[in-house]
mmCIF file with all atom_site columns, C-alpha atoms in Angstrom:
data_model
loop_
_atom_site.group_PDB
_atom_site.id
_atom_site.type_symbol
_atom_site.label_atom_id
_atom_site.label_alt_id
_atom_site.label_comp_id
_atom_site.label_asym_id
_atom_site.label_entity_id
_atom_site.label_seq_id
_atom_site.pdbx_PDB_ins_code
_atom_site.Cartn_x
_atom_site.Cartn_y
_atom_site.Cartn_z
_atom_site.occupancy
_atom_site.B_iso_or_equiv
_atom_site.pdbx_formal_charge
_atom_site.auth_seq_id
_atom_site.auth_comp_id
_atom_site.auth_asym_id
_atom_site.auth_atom_id
_atom_site.pdbx_PDB_model_num
ATOM 1   C CA . UNK A 1 1   ? -0.193  -0.010 -0.138  1.00 76.00 ? 1   UNK A CA 1
ATOM 2   C CA . UNK A 1 2   ? 1.706   3.339  -1.233  1.00 85.00 ? 2   UNK A CA 1
ATOM 3   C CA . UNK A 1 3   ? 0.837   6.411  1.148   1.00 92.00 ? 3   UNK A CA 1
ATOM 4   C CA . UNK A 1 4   ? 1.676   9.876  0.442   1.00 95.00 ? 4   UNK A CA 1
ATOM 5   C CA . UNK A 1 5   ? 1.288   12.573 3.166   1.00 96.00 ? 5   UNK A CA 1
ATOM 6   C CA . UNK A 1 6   ? 1.200   16.194 2.700   1.00 97.00 ? 6   UNK A CA 1
ATOM 7   C CA . UNK A 1 7   ? 2.540   19.198 4.691   1.00 97.00 ? 7   UNK A CA 1
ATOM 8   C CA . UNK A 1 8   ? 3.685   22.596 4.715   1.00 98.00 ? 8   UNK A CA 1
ATOM 9   C CA . UNK A 1 9   ? 0.282   24.468 3.796   1.00 97.00 ? 9   UNK A CA 1
ATOM 10  C CA . UNK A 1 10  ? -0.626  27.414 5.339   1.00 97.00 ? 10  UNK A CA 1
ATOM 11  C CA . UNK A 1 11  ? -1.847  31.138 4.867   1.00 98.00 ? 11  UNK A CA 1
ATOM 12  C CA . UNK A 1 12  ? 0.292   33.567 3.328   1.00 98.00 ? 12  UNK A CA 1
ATOM 13  C CA . UNK A 1 13  ? -0.224  36.873 2.195   1.00 98.00 ? 13  UNK A CA 1
ATOM 14  C CA . UNK A 1 14  ? 0.593   37.870 -1.866  1.00 98.00 ? 14  UNK A CA 1
ATOM 15  C CA . UNK A 1 15  ? 4.080   37.383 -2.753  1.00 98.00 ? 15  UNK A CA 1
ATOM 16  C CA . UNK A 1 16  ? 4.666   35.343 0.277   1.00 98.00 ? 16  UNK A CA 1
ATOM 17  C CA . UNK A 1 17  ? 6.618   31.894 -0.173  1.00 98.00 ? 17  UNK A CA 1
ATOM 18  C CA . UNK A 1 18  ? 5.714   28.456 1.107   1.00 98.00 ? 18  UNK A CA 1
ATOM 19  C CA . UNK A 1 19  ? 7.572   24.979 0.654   1.00 98.00 ? 19  UNK A CA 1
ATOM 20  C CA . UNK A 1 20  ? 5.405   21.849 0.582   1.00 98.00 ? 20  UNK A CA 1
ATOM 21  C CA . UNK A 1 21  ? 6.666   18.299 1.343   1.00 98.00 ? 21  UNK A CA 1
ATOM 22  C CA . UNK A 1 22  ? 5.280   14.833 0.452   1.00 97.00 ? 22  UNK A CA 1
ATOM 23  C CA . UNK A 1 23  ? 6.612   11.625 2.482   1.00 95.00 ? 23  UNK A CA 1
ATOM 24  C CA . UNK A 1 24  ? 5.898   9.119  0.364   1.00 93.00 ? 24  UNK A CA 1
ATOM 25  C CA . UNK A 1 25  ? 6.057   5.443  2.131   1.00 89.00 ? 25  UNK A CA 1
ATOM 26  C CA . UNK A 1 26  ? 7.418   3.222  -1.359  1.00 75.00 ? 26  UNK A CA 1
ATOM 27  C CA . UNK A 1 27  ? 10.767  1.561  -1.204  1.00 69.00 ? 27  UNK A CA 1
ATOM 28  C CA . UNK A 1 28  ? 10.436  1.812  -5.165  1.00 75.00 ? 28  UNK A CA 1
ATOM 29  C CA . UNK A 1 29  ? 10.012  5.401  -4.857  1.00 76.00 ? 29  UNK A CA 1
ATOM 30  C CA . UNK A 1 30  ? 12.782  6.712  -7.082  1.00 77.00 ? 30  UNK A CA 1
ATOM 31  C CA . UNK A 1 31  ? 11.407  4.645  -10.223 1.00 82.00 ? 31  UNK A CA 1
ATOM 32  C CA . UNK A 1 32  ? 8.284   6.395  -10.457 1.00 89.00 ? 32  UNK A CA 1
ATOM 33  C CA . UNK A 1 33  ? 7.190   9.838  -11.888 1.00 94.00 ? 33  UNK A CA 1
ATOM 34  C CA . UNK A 1 34  ? 5.455   12.188 -9.116  1.00 95.00 ? 34  UNK A CA 1
ATOM 35  C CA . UNK A 1 35  ? 3.461   15.405 -9.321  1.00 97.00 ? 35  UNK A CA 1
ATOM 36  C CA . UNK A 1 36  ? 1.797   18.414 -7.645  1.00 98.00 ? 36  UNK A CA 1
ATOM 37  C CA . UNK A 1 37  ? -2.036  19.017 -8.201  1.00 98.00 ? 37  UNK A CA 1
ATOM 38  C CA . UNK A 1 38  ? -4.506  21.707 -7.038  1.00 98.00 ? 38  UNK A CA 1
ATOM 39  C CA . UNK A 1 39  ? -8.079  22.226 -6.904  1.00 98.00 ? 39  UNK A CA 1
ATOM 40  C CA . UNK A 1 40  ? -9.672  25.459 -5.700  1.00 96.00 ? 40  UNK A CA 1
ATOM 41  C CA . UNK A 1 41  ? -13.424 25.288 -4.799  1.00 92.00 ? 41  UNK A CA 1
ATOM 42  C CA . UNK A 1 42  ? -15.817 25.323 -7.793  1.00 94.00 ? 42  UNK A CA 1
ATOM 43  C CA . UNK A 1 43  ? -12.552 24.252 -10.405 1.00 96.00 ? 43  UNK A CA 1
ATOM 44  C CA . UNK A 1 44  ? -11.367 21.221 -11.842 1.00 96.00 ? 44  UNK A CA 1
ATOM 45  C CA . UNK A 1 45  ? -8.121  20.111 -10.575 1.00 97.00 ? 45  UNK A CA 1
ATOM 46  C CA . UNK A 1 46  ? -5.147  21.324 -12.012 1.00 97.00 ? 46  UNK A CA 1
ATOM 47  C CA . UNK A 1 47  ? -1.608  19.834 -12.636 1.00 98.00 ? 47  UNK A CA 1
ATOM 48  C CA . UNK A 1 48  ? 0.798   21.922 -11.207 1.00 98.00 ? 48  UNK A CA 1
ATOM 49  C CA . UNK A 1 49  ? 4.005   20.543 -11.674 1.00 98.00 ? 49  UNK A CA 1
ATOM 50  C CA . UNK A 1 50  ? 5.437   17.421 -12.147 1.00 97.00 ? 50  UNK A CA 1
ATOM 51  C CA . UNK A 1 51  ? 9.123   15.392 -11.945 1.00 96.00 ? 51  UNK A CA 1
ATOM 52  C CA . UNK A 1 52  ? 10.059  11.999 -13.382 1.00 94.00 ? 52  UNK A CA 1
ATOM 53  C CA . UNK A 1 53  ? 12.138  9.309  -12.135 1.00 87.00 ? 53  UNK A CA 1
ATOM 54  C CA . UNK A 1 54  ? 15.966  9.281  -11.709 1.00 77.00 ? 54  UNK A CA 1
ATOM 55  C CA . UNK A 1 55  ? 17.162  12.243 -14.010 1.00 77.00 ? 55  UNK A CA 1
ATOM 56  C CA . UNK A 1 56  ? 14.425  14.892 -12.307 1.00 82.00 ? 56  UNK A CA 1
ATOM 57  C CA . UNK A 1 57  ? 13.109  15.957 -15.860 1.00 93.00 ? 57  UNK A CA 1
ATOM 58  C CA . UNK A 1 58  ? 9.933   18.654 -14.784 1.00 97.00 ? 58  UNK A CA 1
ATOM 59  C CA . UNK A 1 59  ? 7.232   20.141 -16.174 1.00 97.00 ? 59  UNK A CA 1
ATOM 60  C CA . UNK A 1 60  ? 5.140   23.175 -14.679 1.00 98.00 ? 60  UNK A CA 1
ATOM 61  C CA . UNK A 1 61  ? 1.672   24.401 -15.633 1.00 98.00 ? 61  UNK A CA 1
ATOM 62  C CA . UNK A 1 62  ? 1.749   27.960 -17.478 1.00 98.00 ? 62  UNK A CA 1
ATOM 63  C CA . UNK A 1 63  ? -0.039  29.674 -14.531 1.00 97.00 ? 63  UNK A CA 1
ATOM 64  C CA . UNK A 1 64  ? 3.218   28.725 -12.079 1.00 98.00 ? 64  UNK A CA 1
ATOM 65  C CA . UNK A 1 65  ? 6.350   28.520 -14.332 1.00 98.00 ? 65  UNK A CA 1
ATOM 66  C CA . UNK A 1 66  ? 8.875   30.723 -12.969 1.00 98.00 ? 66  UNK A CA 1
ATOM 67  C CA . UNK A 1 67  ? 7.245   30.994 -9.477  1.00 98.00 ? 67  UNK A CA 1
ATOM 68  C CA . UNK A 1 68  ? 7.115   27.311 -8.507  1.00 98.00 ? 68  UNK A CA 1
ATOM 69  C CA . UNK A 1 69  ? 9.971   24.661 -8.228  1.00 98.00 ? 69  UNK A CA 1
ATOM 70  C CA . UNK A 1 70  ? 9.050   20.822 -8.070  1.00 97.00 ? 70  UNK A CA 1
ATOM 71  C CA . UNK A 1 71  ? 11.939  18.745 -6.724  1.00 96.00 ? 71  UNK A CA 1
ATOM 72  C CA . UNK A 1 72  ? 12.494  15.064 -4.525  1.00 93.00 ? 72  UNK A CA 1
ATOM 73  C CA . UNK A 1 73  ? 14.722  13.744 -2.545  1.00 91.00 ? 73  UNK A CA 1
ATOM 74  C CA . UNK A 1 74  ? 15.208  9.897  -3.843  1.00 85.00 ? 74  UNK A CA 1
ATOM 75  C CA . UNK A 1 75  ? 17.258  9.085  -0.517  1.00 86.00 ? 75  UNK A CA 1
ATOM 76  C CA . UNK A 1 76  ? 14.388  10.673 1.681   1.00 89.00 ? 76  UNK A CA 1
ATOM 77  C CA . UNK A 1 77  ? 11.188  9.289  -0.192  1.00 91.00 ? 77  UNK A CA 1
ATOM 78  C CA . UNK A 1 78  ? 10.158  13.210 -0.117  1.00 94.00 ? 78  UNK A CA 1
ATOM 79  C CA . UNK A 1 79  ? 8.902   15.102 -3.077  1.00 96.00 ? 79  UNK A CA 1
ATOM 80  C CA . UNK A 1 80  ? 9.074   19.038 -2.571  1.00 97.00 ? 80  UNK A CA 1
ATOM 81  C CA . UNK A 1 81  ? 6.988   22.213 -3.792  1.00 98.00 ? 81  UNK A CA 1
ATOM 82  C CA . UNK A 1 82  ? 8.646   25.274 -3.562  1.00 98.00 ? 82  UNK A CA 1
ATOM 83  C CA . UNK A 1 83  ? 6.240   28.322 -3.756  1.00 98.00 ? 83  UNK A CA 1
ATOM 84  C CA . UNK A 1 84  ? 7.337   31.683 -4.192  1.00 98.00 ? 84  UNK A CA 1
ATOM 85  C CA . UNK A 1 85  ? 5.924   34.909 -5.433  1.00 98.00 ? 85  UNK A CA 1
ATOM 86  C CA . UNK A 1 86  ? 2.144   33.358 -4.278  1.00 98.00 ? 86  UNK A CA 1
ATOM 87  C CA . UNK A 1 87  ? -0.733  35.146 -5.829  1.00 98.00 ? 87  UNK A CA 1
ATOM 88  C CA . UNK A 1 88  ? -4.309  34.852 -4.192  1.00 97.00 ? 88  UNK A CA 1
ATOM 89  C CA . UNK A 1 89  ? -5.397  32.963 -7.354  1.00 96.00 ? 89  UNK A CA 1
ATOM 90  C CA . UNK A 1 90  ? -2.804  29.988 -6.314  1.00 98.00 ? 90  UNK A CA 1
ATOM 91  C CA . UNK A 1 91  ? -5.024  29.325 -3.233  1.00 98.00 ? 91  UNK A CA 1
ATOM 92  C CA . UNK A 1 92  ? -6.131  25.798 -3.262  1.00 98.00 ? 92  UNK A CA 1
ATOM 93  C CA . UNK A 1 93  ? -5.816  22.588 -1.714  1.00 98.00 ? 93  UNK A CA 1
ATOM 94  C CA . UNK A 1 94  ? -2.762  20.802 -3.230  1.00 98.00 ? 94  UNK A CA 1
ATOM 95  C CA . UNK A 1 95  ? -2.157  17.115 -3.631  1.00 98.00 ? 95  UNK A CA 1
ATOM 96  C CA . UNK A 1 96  ? 0.764   14.970 -4.420  1.00 97.00 ? 96  UNK A CA 1
ATOM 97  C CA . UNK A 1 97  ? 0.384   12.028 -6.476  1.00 96.00 ? 97  UNK A CA 1
ATOM 98  C CA . UNK A 1 98  ? 2.886   9.235  -7.906  1.00 94.00 ? 98  UNK A CA 1
ATOM 99  C CA . UNK A 1 99  ? 2.393   7.466  -10.836 1.00 91.00 ? 99  UNK A CA 1
ATOM 100 C CA . UNK A 1 100 ? 2.342   3.583  -10.707 1.00 82.00 ? 100 UNK A CA 1
ATOM 101 C CA . UNK A 1 101 ? 4.462   2.408  -13.392 1.00 79.00 ? 101 UNK A CA 1
ATOM 102 C CA . UNK A 1 102 ? 5.171   5.865  -15.418 1.00 78.00 ? 102 UNK A CA 1
ATOM 103 C CA . UNK A 1 103 ? 8.479   7.640  -15.404 1.00 83.00 ? 103 UNK A CA 1
ATOM 104 C CA . UNK A 1 104 ? 8.038   10.256 -17.459 1.00 91.00 ? 104 UNK A CA 1
ATOM 105 C CA . UNK A 1 105 ? 6.577   13.490 -15.986 1.00 94.00 ? 105 UNK A CA 1
ATOM 106 C CA . UNK A 1 106 ? 2.873   14.612 -16.754 1.00 95.00 ? 106 UNK A CA 1
ATOM 107 C CA . UNK A 1 107 ? 0.054   17.160 -15.413 1.00 97.00 ? 107 UNK A CA 1
ATOM 108 C CA . UNK A 1 108 ? -2.584  14.496 -16.153 1.00 96.00 ? 108 UNK A CA 1
ATOM 109 C CA . UNK A 1 109 ? -3.809  13.335 -13.084 1.00 95.00 ? 109 UNK A CA 1
ATOM 110 C CA . UNK A 1 110 ? -5.105  10.139 -15.171 1.00 95.00 ? 110 UNK A CA 1
ATOM 111 C CA . UNK A 1 111 ? -1.579  9.292  -15.342 1.00 94.00 ? 111 UNK A CA 1
ATOM 112 C CA . UNK A 1 112 ? -1.220  8.980  -11.363 1.00 95.00 ? 112 UNK A CA 1
ATOM 113 C CA . UNK A 1 113 ? -2.804  5.859  -9.176  1.00 93.00 ? 113 UNK A CA 1
ATOM 114 C CA . UNK A 1 114 ? -1.789  7.295  -5.704  1.00 93.00 ? 114 UNK A CA 1
ATOM 115 C CA . UNK A 1 115 ? -2.883  10.265 -3.901  1.00 96.00 ? 115 UNK A CA 1
ATOM 116 C CA . UNK A 1 116 ? -2.336  12.207 -0.832  1.00 96.00 ? 116 UNK A CA 1
ATOM 117 C CA . UNK A 1 117 ? -5.025  13.718 1.714   1.00 97.00 ? 117 UNK A CA 1
ATOM 118 C CA . UNK A 1 118 ? -4.250  17.145 0.351   1.00 97.00 ? 118 UNK A CA 1
ATOM 119 C CA . UNK A 1 119 ? -2.739  20.359 2.429   1.00 98.00 ? 119 UNK A CA 1
ATOM 120 C CA . UNK A 1 120 ? -4.212  23.759 2.126   1.00 98.00 ? 120 UNK A CA 1
ATOM 121 C CA . UNK A 1 121 ? -2.759  26.806 0.933   1.00 98.00 ? 121 UNK A CA 1
ATOM 122 C CA . UNK A 1 122 ? -4.240  30.346 1.380   1.00 98.00 ? 122 UNK A CA 1
ATOM 123 C CA . UNK A 1 123 ? -3.129  33.492 -0.150  1.00 98.00 ? 123 UNK A CA 1
ATOM 124 C CA . UNK A 1 124 ? -4.336  36.585 0.843   1.00 97.00 ? 124 UNK A CA 1
ATOM 125 C CA . UNK A 1 125 ? -4.338  39.645 -1.099  1.00 93.00 ? 125 UNK A CA 1
#
């Protein structure tokens, strides 16, 4: 059973920063691509950032590119999302996710099999 536990969410003012973490209980963590997704009330889930296995290729949604950075520590089985220059539009529940067997990055939620419970990020103007 793969478990993902997010942490690091909170409330910040516009322009502030937060760092989200996702601890993954999976001994083969390094083999699979990971992603961060978010969902705001009344909106569809959106892929934010994703990172491949091993070579750490990354992709980002246009709305966060240049402000967010995804990274992974394969030794610690942990995924990170550094969020800078936060805007009120970034307010959402943020989820980390793992693919079941893919090694390439993706912003398509259908490619991901395992999800965390989410951590709330609120950005005030």
